[in-house]
């Protein structure tokens, strides 16, 4: 399988090159040159999530050095379940928060780490994985590379702008993980990382890579839990399953779209955003107008210019507009808070603020008379956002065991000015 850039100005590459390089040389995002076709029957003998993952990814890895290891990589990455839990008639919750950092990003971060570890030339100096995070990505990437020989991770997060438990988690790793709390915004952190990645003299001194959501190695593996849940639903109840996906940078949701396009039994897909409504506005008007991001209760989705938008355009480039089965709806903070309270009262379920955007969007569909089968995607465990969720439900939300273990460890993050020279000096001091 060959991969092209969304901007079309780069020669096609194989997946191993695309995985290791993140962004295409022309600044675009890598996309598969053609979409494979799978049939639900192809998955008949897949006994668990890891097996479904390997089956759905296999055609995308045709010709890869990783193909022979794909089963082992998926067994490593998908070592914890992604259960579909019934919530109400016709409604299930797809729980993606059973990994080490209690958010869905664990699956793909672990897949990327397992892949890069196998692609790494052991003769070269350690690879530095640079990540800017608004909260969840940094922890998932740090956990996936923690104590992995040949890698170190440098995480930059905006000081004071992540949830307290997110901050603790980010600083709890130590060893080969260096956590920097930057006096600036998430956008500032991203600018610093981009500058380092584009700094030719720095790159001469060290092997640098990134692990943000535009990486192909994070996009593709997210198909696995959509494939597994849709197949499970089809086996039990017949027919297709519709999804509401909390959306920020459009990585996770476009994996659901991709799973549908390659032939999995998925029906409608609705993107739930917070008050950052660039996607709902695009679907309504056909015009894409990036905005500065605004801070909301669902902070991992505070995105005004979704980094995967080019992939959305590319997927439907031959059509005048995205298909009718794909839509978007925005949820203001007041509705996020009301939904968390209502879901607790009606179903005794504590939802994280991101998951609540999807629950709210589904409640609107139900109110308009939709009686079809829907899965609401739960992107993080509510205990990660206890300072928001507990006051709204009026009860303690216990942390799951892996999160509790991380919170019990001491945490340390180095303060850093919003200053590129400071980052550069630190990277050089780490030994290139
Ligand atoms: C990252 C994140 C999202 C948004 O996912 P995208 O792939 O950026 O659309 C939603 N919820 C949580 C909890 C997240 O960490």
XYZ file of C-alpha atoms and ligand atoms in Angstrom:
447
model
C 0.000 0.000 0.000
C 1.299 3.434 -0.918
C 0.650 6.678 0.908
C 0.207 10.127 -0.624
C 0.128 13.606 0.827
C -3.230 15.417 1.090
C -1.462 18.304 -0.667
C -0.433 16.105 -3.575
C 3.072 17.531 -3.958
C 5.006 14.567 -2.534
C 5.999 11.288 -4.167
C 4.136 8.315 -2.708
C 5.895 6.442 0.098
C 5.363 3.132 1.847
C 3.792 3.020 5.278
C 7.105 2.567 7.129
C 8.352 5.915 5.828
C 4.997 7.564 6.520
C 4.931 6.207 10.094
C 8.409 7.407 10.938
C 8.038 10.886 9.453
C 4.666 12.126 10.728
C 3.990 15.011 8.337
C 4.591 14.669 4.569
C 7.472 16.813 3.193
C 5.028 19.198 1.464
C 3.338 19.910 4.802
C 0.319 17.712 4.027
C -0.960 14.656 5.854
C -0.355 11.124 4.680
C -3.377 9.252 3.330
C -3.644 5.795 1.723
C -3.431 5.931 -2.090
C -6.614 3.830 -2.296
C -9.024 2.399 0.220
C -9.029 -1.366 0.668
C -12.353 -3.207 0.765
C -13.140 -5.525 3.663
C -16.175 -7.690 4.278
C -17.674 -8.399 7.722
C -17.169 -12.102 6.921
C -13.390 -11.494 6.851
C -13.525 -11.098 10.643
C -15.407 -14.336 11.411
C -12.497 -15.932 13.284
C -11.353 -12.809 15.170
C -11.746 -13.643 18.856
C -10.823 -10.300 20.436
C -10.091 -6.625 19.854
C -6.413 -7.258 19.022
C -7.372 -9.792 16.351
C -9.914 -7.407 14.804
C -7.264 -4.654 14.859
C -4.744 -6.804 13.009
C -7.353 -7.845 10.425
C -8.573 -4.329 9.666
C -5.015 -2.936 9.510
C -3.460 -5.742 7.434
C -4.300 -4.296 3.975
C -2.974 -0.896 5.089
C 0.358 -2.545 5.972
C 0.779 -4.441 2.697
C 4.505 -4.278 1.858
C 5.502 -3.005 5.318
C 8.477 -4.341 7.267
C 5.985 -4.543 10.126
C 3.537 -6.878 8.410
C 4.958 -10.065 9.973
C 4.805 -8.405 13.413
C 1.344 -6.900 13.027
C -0.365 -9.484 15.250
C 2.220 -8.935 17.996
C 1.984 -5.140 17.699
C -1.806 -5.281 17.981
C -1.632 -7.674 20.938
C 0.631 -5.140 22.679
C -1.476 -2.087 21.785
C -4.941 -3.578 22.330
C -4.213 -5.345 25.604
C -7.302 -3.939 27.323
C -10.961 -4.124 26.259
C -13.195 -1.545 24.558
C -16.600 -2.733 25.773
C -19.997 -1.678 24.446
C -22.229 -1.084 27.462
C -26.021 -0.776 27.164
C -27.289 2.572 28.505
C -30.947 2.720 27.395
C -33.137 1.202 24.676
C -31.173 1.511 21.427
C -28.247 3.291 23.111
C -24.876 1.829 24.020
C -21.713 3.465 25.313
C -18.428 2.460 23.686
C -15.945 2.717 26.570
C -12.484 3.605 25.310
C -10.971 4.533 28.678
C -9.673 1.240 30.076
C -6.024 1.888 29.183
C -3.194 3.131 31.414
C -4.060 6.851 31.093
C -7.856 6.377 31.036
C -8.458 7.947 27.604
C -8.897 6.522 24.096
C -5.520 7.848 22.956
C -3.813 4.959 24.778
C -4.666 2.488 22.005
C -3.114 4.379 19.120
C -0.195 5.774 21.146
C 0.735 2.225 22.134
C 0.352 1.056 18.542
C 2.657 3.831 17.342
C 5.235 3.083 20.052
C 5.214 -0.652 19.306
C 5.626 0.101 15.588
C 8.405 2.684 15.929
C 10.303 0.410 18.324
C 10.373 -2.260 15.616
C 11.292 0.185 12.835
C 14.099 1.766 14.845
C 17.669 1.241 13.718
C 19.314 0.121 16.965
C 22.669 1.573 15.822
C 21.361 5.152 15.909
C 21.257 7.354 19.040
C 17.994 7.458 21.017
C 14.944 8.899 19.308
C 13.346 11.880 21.038
C 9.578 11.950 20.749
C 8.362 15.536 21.113
C 4.731 16.113 22.059
C 2.713 19.230 22.706
C -0.403 18.363 24.649
C -3.595 19.999 25.833
C -3.868 17.192 28.391
C -4.493 13.643 27.220
C -2.123 13.097 24.282
C 1.024 13.748 26.303
C 0.128 11.219 28.969
C -0.855 8.530 26.449
C 2.356 9.007 24.443
C 4.518 9.172 27.585
C 2.925 5.984 28.952
C 3.408 4.203 25.617
C 7.144 5.038 25.412
C 7.897 4.972 29.160
C 11.057 2.910 29.829
C 11.198 1.812 26.184
C 14.884 1.380 25.239
C 16.032 3.728 22.481
C 13.376 6.390 23.114
C 12.906 9.442 25.250
C 9.807 11.604 25.419
C 9.644 15.363 25.918
C 6.139 16.550 26.776
C 5.158 20.227 26.703
C 1.902 21.263 28.316
C 0.390 24.700 29.043
C 0.929 25.366 32.744
C -2.340 25.888 34.602
C -4.513 25.010 31.606
C -4.967 21.263 32.058
C -7.124 19.527 34.662
C -5.296 18.926 37.997
C -5.297 15.153 37.534
C -4.087 15.520 33.959
C -1.175 17.627 35.236
C -0.325 15.064 37.887
C -0.443 12.258 35.371
C 1.809 14.155 32.943
C 4.451 14.613 35.627
C 4.239 11.119 37.110
C 6.472 9.177 34.715
C 10.124 10.092 35.244
C 12.871 7.856 33.745
C 12.987 8.605 29.997
C 10.026 11.037 30.115
C 10.727 14.768 30.544
C 7.689 16.867 31.340
C 7.800 20.623 30.780
C 5.084 22.964 32.004
C 5.233 25.925 29.675
C 4.231 29.464 30.620
C 1.911 29.756 27.639
C -1.063 28.250 25.816
C -1.402 24.916 24.036
C -0.889 26.745 20.747
C 2.412 28.127 22.108
C 3.502 24.573 22.981
C 2.616 23.418 19.479
C 4.599 26.252 17.903
C 7.656 25.311 20.006
C 7.422 21.650 18.951
C 6.960 22.516 15.272
C 9.972 24.817 15.420
C 12.147 22.113 16.947
C 11.014 19.582 14.329
C 11.899 22.061 11.589
C 15.269 23.048 13.103
C 17.831 21.504 10.749
C 20.851 21.968 13.022
C 19.011 20.480 15.993
C 17.958 17.526 13.869
C 21.573 16.973 12.936
C 22.416 16.558 16.605
C 19.508 14.271 17.481
C 16.815 12.009 16.100
C 13.538 13.854 16.606
C 10.047 12.709 15.893
C 6.560 13.718 16.849
C 3.543 11.727 17.918
C 0.581 14.028 17.504
C -2.767 13.079 16.071
C -1.828 13.691 12.432
C 0.600 10.777 12.530
C -0.647 7.920 10.363
C 0.415 5.587 13.157
C -2.173 7.173 15.405
C -4.963 7.623 12.845
C -5.256 4.150 11.328
C -5.190 1.994 14.498
C -8.203 3.853 15.873
C -10.312 1.943 13.325
C -10.005 -1.174 15.467
C -12.548 -0.379 18.172
C -15.092 0.879 15.645
C -14.668 -2.317 13.630
C -14.926 -4.546 16.710
C -17.992 -2.786 18.158
C -19.854 -2.598 14.832
C -19.165 -6.293 14.177
C -20.288 -7.233 17.683
C -23.469 -5.226 17.248
C -24.162 -6.806 13.853
C -23.634 -10.294 15.274
C -25.973 -9.708 18.209
C -28.692 -7.548 16.714
C -28.108 -7.471 12.947
C -27.828 -4.253 10.971
C -25.552 -1.284 11.279
C -24.582 0.723 14.353
C -24.607 4.543 14.283
C -21.984 6.516 16.235
C -21.699 9.884 17.965
C -18.005 10.721 18.382
C -16.676 13.559 20.592
C -14.382 15.463 18.240
C -11.552 17.967 18.480
C -8.736 17.435 16.001
C -10.843 14.968 13.970
C -8.468 12.031 14.437
C -10.666 9.560 16.269
C -13.817 10.441 14.309
C -12.102 10.074 10.929
C -11.000 6.587 11.946
C -14.694 5.771 12.388
C -15.349 7.258 8.926
C -12.501 5.184 7.472
C -13.858 2.002 9.079
C -17.215 2.671 7.408
C -15.594 3.402 4.034
C -13.641 0.114 4.018
C -16.841 -1.857 4.557
C -17.637 -2.252 8.248
C -21.320 -2.264 9.289
C -21.439 1.361 10.430
C -24.384 3.652 9.680
C -24.505 7.378 10.434
C -21.619 9.164 12.151
C -22.227 12.408 14.017
C -19.304 14.504 15.241
C -20.004 16.114 18.596
C -17.944 19.243 19.256
C -17.876 21.650 22.170
C -18.407 25.389 21.648
C -15.523 25.372 19.154
C -17.956 24.970 16.265
C -15.744 25.171 13.193
C -16.868 21.683 12.038
C -20.636 22.130 12.530
C -20.324 25.450 10.698
C -18.422 23.770 7.869
C -21.069 21.052 7.501
C -23.827 23.676 7.516
C -22.249 26.173 5.119
C -19.677 24.220 3.088
C -17.098 26.837 4.052
C -14.154 26.055 6.297
C -13.263 28.935 8.583
C -10.643 28.130 11.242
C -11.062 30.112 14.455
C -8.926 30.778 17.521
C -9.866 28.085 20.046
C -12.015 28.878 23.057
C -11.630 27.222 26.464
C -14.490 24.865 27.421
C -15.256 22.157 29.984
C -14.214 19.560 27.386
C -10.633 20.857 27.147
C -9.214 18.041 24.990
C -11.551 19.258 22.243
C -10.677 22.964 22.430
C -9.615 23.129 18.811
C -10.341 25.930 16.371
C -8.520 24.455 13.385
C -8.726 20.630 13.491
C -5.367 19.249 12.405
C -6.926 16.344 10.503
C -9.321 18.509 8.481
C -7.268 17.980 5.308
C -7.974 14.269 5.594
C -11.732 14.917 5.731
C -11.485 16.999 2.548
C -9.356 14.350 0.870
C -11.723 11.474 1.728
C -14.608 13.189 -0.069
C -12.634 15.172 -2.655
C -14.618 13.711 -5.558
C -17.966 14.743 -4.035
C -19.518 18.203 -3.849
C -20.055 17.855 -0.082
C -19.530 15.269 2.662
C -22.147 12.472 2.491
C -25.473 12.751 4.336
C -24.420 10.000 6.779
C -21.760 12.304 8.219
C -22.810 15.366 10.238
C -21.668 17.548 13.143
C -23.326 19.273 16.077
C -21.922 21.641 18.719
C -22.587 21.562 22.477
C -22.100 24.616 24.703
C -20.692 24.312 28.236
C -24.127 24.770 29.845
C -25.409 21.734 27.925
C -22.288 19.712 28.796
C -22.901 20.399 32.492
C -26.642 19.694 32.228
C -25.964 16.426 30.383
C -23.499 15.212 33.037
C -26.125 15.873 35.732
C -28.989 14.313 33.772
C -27.026 11.181 32.768
C -26.160 10.638 36.417
C -29.764 11.070 37.588
C -31.325 8.960 34.839
C -28.735 6.217 34.386
C -26.387 6.435 37.390
C -23.599 6.975 34.876
C -20.871 9.576 35.438
C -19.679 10.895 32.057
C -16.538 12.899 31.338
C -17.189 16.337 29.770
C -16.077 15.108 26.322
C -18.337 12.076 26.439
C -21.131 14.397 27.577
C -21.005 16.307 24.276
C -21.878 13.065 22.486
C -24.592 12.160 25.000
C -26.121 15.597 24.510
C -26.072 15.300 20.709
C -27.788 11.914 20.948
C -30.412 13.331 23.341
C -31.207 15.953 20.677
C -31.594 13.226 18.046
C -33.879 11.209 20.339
C -35.952 14.326 21.066
C -36.375 14.738 17.294
C -37.755 11.169 17.067
C -34.683 9.102 16.122
C -35.204 5.537 17.438
C -32.241 3.866 15.723
C -29.313 2.004 17.315
C -26.565 4.377 18.456
C -23.214 4.033 20.172
C -21.982 7.037 22.142
C -18.192 7.065 22.243
C -16.810 7.567 25.783
C -13.370 9.045 25.152
C -12.116 9.412 28.750
C -12.890 8.137 32.233
C -14.846 10.706 34.300
C -12.371 10.379 37.203
C -9.776 12.124 35.047
C -11.978 15.236 35.202
C -13.134 14.836 38.797
C -12.975 18.588 39.493
C -15.698 19.123 36.853
C -17.717 15.912 37.173
C -17.950 15.386 40.959
C -19.718 18.691 41.754
C -22.211 18.033 38.929
C -23.110 14.513 40.057
C -22.759 15.263 43.783
C -20.855 12.048 44.423
C -17.249 10.889 44.385
C -16.077 9.334 41.100
C -13.477 6.694 41.984
C -10.397 6.481 39.761
C -9.872 3.184 37.901
C -6.831 1.209 39.101
C -4.254 2.350 36.492
C -5.174 6.017 36.973
C -5.143 5.630 40.767
C -1.653 4.092 40.559
C -0.392 7.016 38.480
C -1.935 9.545 40.870
C -0.255 7.805 43.802
C 3.188 8.366 42.287
C 4.963 11.681 42.923
C 4.755 14.102 40.020
C 7.297 16.555 38.755
C 7.272 18.932 35.811
C 9.997 21.402 34.952
C 8.817 24.974 34.429
C 9.832 26.490 31.104
C 9.401 29.939 29.583
C 7.539 30.181 26.299
C 10.880 30.505 24.587
C 12.308 28.406 21.779
C 15.940 28.846 22.853
C 15.083 27.340 26.244
C 13.581 24.255 24.581
C 16.470 23.954 22.163
C 19.042 24.135 24.976
C 17.154 21.498 26.916
C 16.985 19.135 23.946
C 20.712 19.536 23.319
C 21.443 18.962 27.020
C 19.527 15.700 26.887
C 22.376 14.456 24.754
C 21.059 15.081 21.264
C -8.209 13.923 22.325
C -9.552 13.792 22.932
C -10.735 14.029 22.189
C -10.697 14.534 20.759
O -10.194 13.568 19.875
P -9.722 14.004 18.401
O -9.134 12.791 17.812
O -8.737 15.111 18.572
O -10.946 14.479 17.673
C -11.951 13.808 22.801
N -12.026 13.402 24.091
C -10.930 13.173 24.834
C -11.095 12.735 26.245
C -9.655 13.362 24.292
O -8.567 13.143 25.039
